[in-house]
């Protein structure tokens, strides 16, 4: 199995710790862009760029509800990446609960 542009985009999006943190937040529920940005010490424009990368990779979707832009995790977004990793025979499919725990440790490492 070869890497496709969509897989390249997925892995590139996952390479950034801010984007992984955003995905972990969206595991809980849909969030307004301003709520996504709140925990980060960066501008709303910088967060919007991260959201754009996640959207372009198909990991999240964004929709406008009234004046507010909402972000939603796409449930099957990691399926192709999981299939690709299974091709190595050494990795199991992505366990989203384990992935959530991994992201949580990335965001809040133990002291």
CSV table of N, CA and C in Angstrom, one decimal, residues 64-102:
chain,number,residue,atom,x,y,z
A,64,UNK,N,-20.6,26.9,10.1
A,64,UNK,CA,-21.1,28.1,10.7
A,64,UNK,C,-22.5,27.9,11.2
A,65,UNK,N,-22.7,28.2,12.4
A,65,UNK,CA,-24.1,28.2,13.0
A,65,UNK,C,-24.3,29.6,13.5
A,66,UNK,N,-25.2,30.3,12.8
A,66,UNK,CA,-25.4,31.7,13.2
A,66,UNK,C,-24.1,32.5,12.9
A,67,UNK,N,-23.6,33.2,14.0
A,67,UNK,CA,-22.3,33.9,13.9
A,67,UNK,C,-21.1,33.1,14.3
A,68,UNK,N,-21.4,31.9,14.8
A,68,UNK,CA,-20.3,31.1,15.4
A,68,UNK,C,-19.9,30.0,14.5
A,69,UNK,N,-18.6,29.8,14.3
A,69,UNK,CA,-18.0,28.7,13.6
A,69,UNK,C,-17.7,27.6,14.5
A,70,UNK,N,-18.2,26.4,14.2
A,70,UNK,CA,-18.1,25.2,15.1
A,70,UNK,C,-17.2,24.2,14.4
A,71,UNK,N,-16.4,23.5,15.2
A,71,UNK,CA,-15.5,22.4,14.8
A,71,UNK,C,-16.0,21.1,15.3
A,72,UNK,N,-15.9,20.1,14.4
A,72,UNK,CA,-16.4,18.7,14.8
A,72,UNK,C,-15.4,17.7,14.3
A,73,UNK,N,-15.0,16.8,15.2
A,73,UNK,CA,-14.1,15.7,14.8
A,73,UNK,C,-14.9,14.8,13.8
A,74,UNK,N,-14.2,14.4,12.8
A,74,UNK,CA,-14.8,13.5,11.8
A,74,UNK,C,-14.5,12.0,12.3
A,75,UNK,N,-15.6,11.3,12.6
A,75,UNK,CA,-15.4,10.0,13.2
A,75,UNK,C,-14.5,8.9,12.4
A,76,UNK,N,-14.6,9.0,11.1
A,76,UNK,CA,-13.9,8.0,10.3
A,76,UNK,C,-12.6,8.6,9.8
A,77,UNK,N,-12.1,9.7,10.3
A,77,UNK,CA,-11.0,10.4,9.7
A,77,UNK,C,-9.7,9.6,9.7
A,78,UNK,N,-9.5,8.8,10.7
A,78,UNK,CA,-8.3,8.1,10.8
A,78,UNK,C,-8.3,6.7,10.2
A,79,UNK,N,-9.4,6.3,9.6
A,79,UNK,CA,-9.6,5.0,9.1
A,79,UNK,C,-8.5,4.6,8.0
A,80,UNK,N,-8.2,5.5,7.1
A,80,UNK,CA,-7.2,5.2,6.0
A,80,UNK,C,-5.8,5.1,6.7
A,81,UNK,N,-5.5,5.9,7.6
A,81,UNK,CA,-4.2,5.8,8.3
A,81,UNK,C,-4.1,4.5,9.1
A,82,UNK,N,-5.2,4.1,9.7
A,82,UNK,CA,-5.2,2.8,10.4
A,82,UNK,C,-5.0,1.6,9.5
A,83,UNK,N,-5.7,1.7,8.3
A,83,UNK,CA,-5.5,0.6,7.4
A,83,UNK,C,-4.1,0.6,6.9
A,84,UNK,N,-3.5,1.7,6.6
A,84,UNK,CA,-2.1,1.8,6.1
A,84,UNK,C,-1.2,1.2,7.2
A,85,UNK,N,-1.4,1.6,8.5
A,85,UNK,CA,-0.5,1.1,9.5
A,85,UNK,C,-0.7,-0.4,9.7
A,86,UNK,N,-1.9,-1.0,9.5
A,86,UNK,CA,-2.1,-2.4,9.6
A,86,UNK,C,-1.3,-3.2,8.6
A,87,UNK,N,-1.0,-2.5,7.5
A,87,UNK,CA,-0.2,-3.1,6.4
A,87,UNK,C,1.2,-3.6,6.9
A,88,UNK,N,1.7,-3.0,7.9
A,88,UNK,CA,3.0,-3.4,8.4
A,88,UNK,C,2.9,-4.7,9.3
A,89,UNK,N,1.7,-5.0,9.7
A,89,UNK,CA,1.5,-6.3,10.4
A,89,UNK,C,2.0,-6.2,11.9
A,90,UNK,N,2.6,-5.1,12.2
A,90,UNK,CA,3.1,-4.9,13.6
A,90,UNK,C,2.2,-4.1,14.4
A,91,UNK,N,1.3,-3.4,13.7
A,91,UNK,CA,0.5,-2.5,14.5
A,91,UNK,C,-1.0,-2.9,14.4
A,92,UNK,N,-1.7,-2.7,15.5
A,92,UNK,CA,-3.1,-3.0,15.5
A,92,UNK,C,-3.8,-1.8,15.0
A,93,UNK,N,-5.1,-2.0,14.7
A,93,UNK,CA,-6.0,-0.9,14.4
A,93,UNK,C,-6.0,0.2,15.4
A,94,UNK,N,-6.3,1.4,15.1
A,94,UNK,CA,-6.3,2.4,16.1
A,94,UNK,C,-7.5,2.2,17.0
A,95,UNK,N,-7.1,2.1,18.3
A,95,UNK,CA,-8.1,2.1,19.4
A,95,UNK,C,-8.3,3.5,19.8
A,96,UNK,N,-9.5,4.1,19.5
A,96,UNK,CA,-9.7,5.5,19.8
A,96,UNK,C,-9.6,5.8,21.3
A,97,UNK,N,-10.0,4.9,22.1
A,97,UNK,CA,-9.8,5.1,23.6
A,97,UNK,C,-8.4,5.3,23.9
A,98,UNK,N,-7.5,4.4,23.4
A,98,UNK,CA,-6.1,4.4,23.6
A,98,UNK,C,-5.5,5.7,23.0
A,99,UNK,N,-6.0,6.1,21.8
A,99,UNK,CA,-5.6,7.3,21.2
A,99,UNK,C,-5.9,8.5,22.0
A,100,UNK,N,-7.1,8.5,22.6
A,100,UNK,CA,-7.5,9.6,23.4
A,100,UNK,C,-6.6,9.7,24.7
A,101,UNK,N,-6.3,8.5,25.3
A,101,UNK,CA,-5.3,8.5,26.4
A,101,UNK,C,-4.0,9.1,26.0
A,102,UNK,N,-3.5,8.6,24.8
A,102,UNK,CA,-2.2,9.1,24.3
A,102,UNK,C,-2.2,10.6,24.2
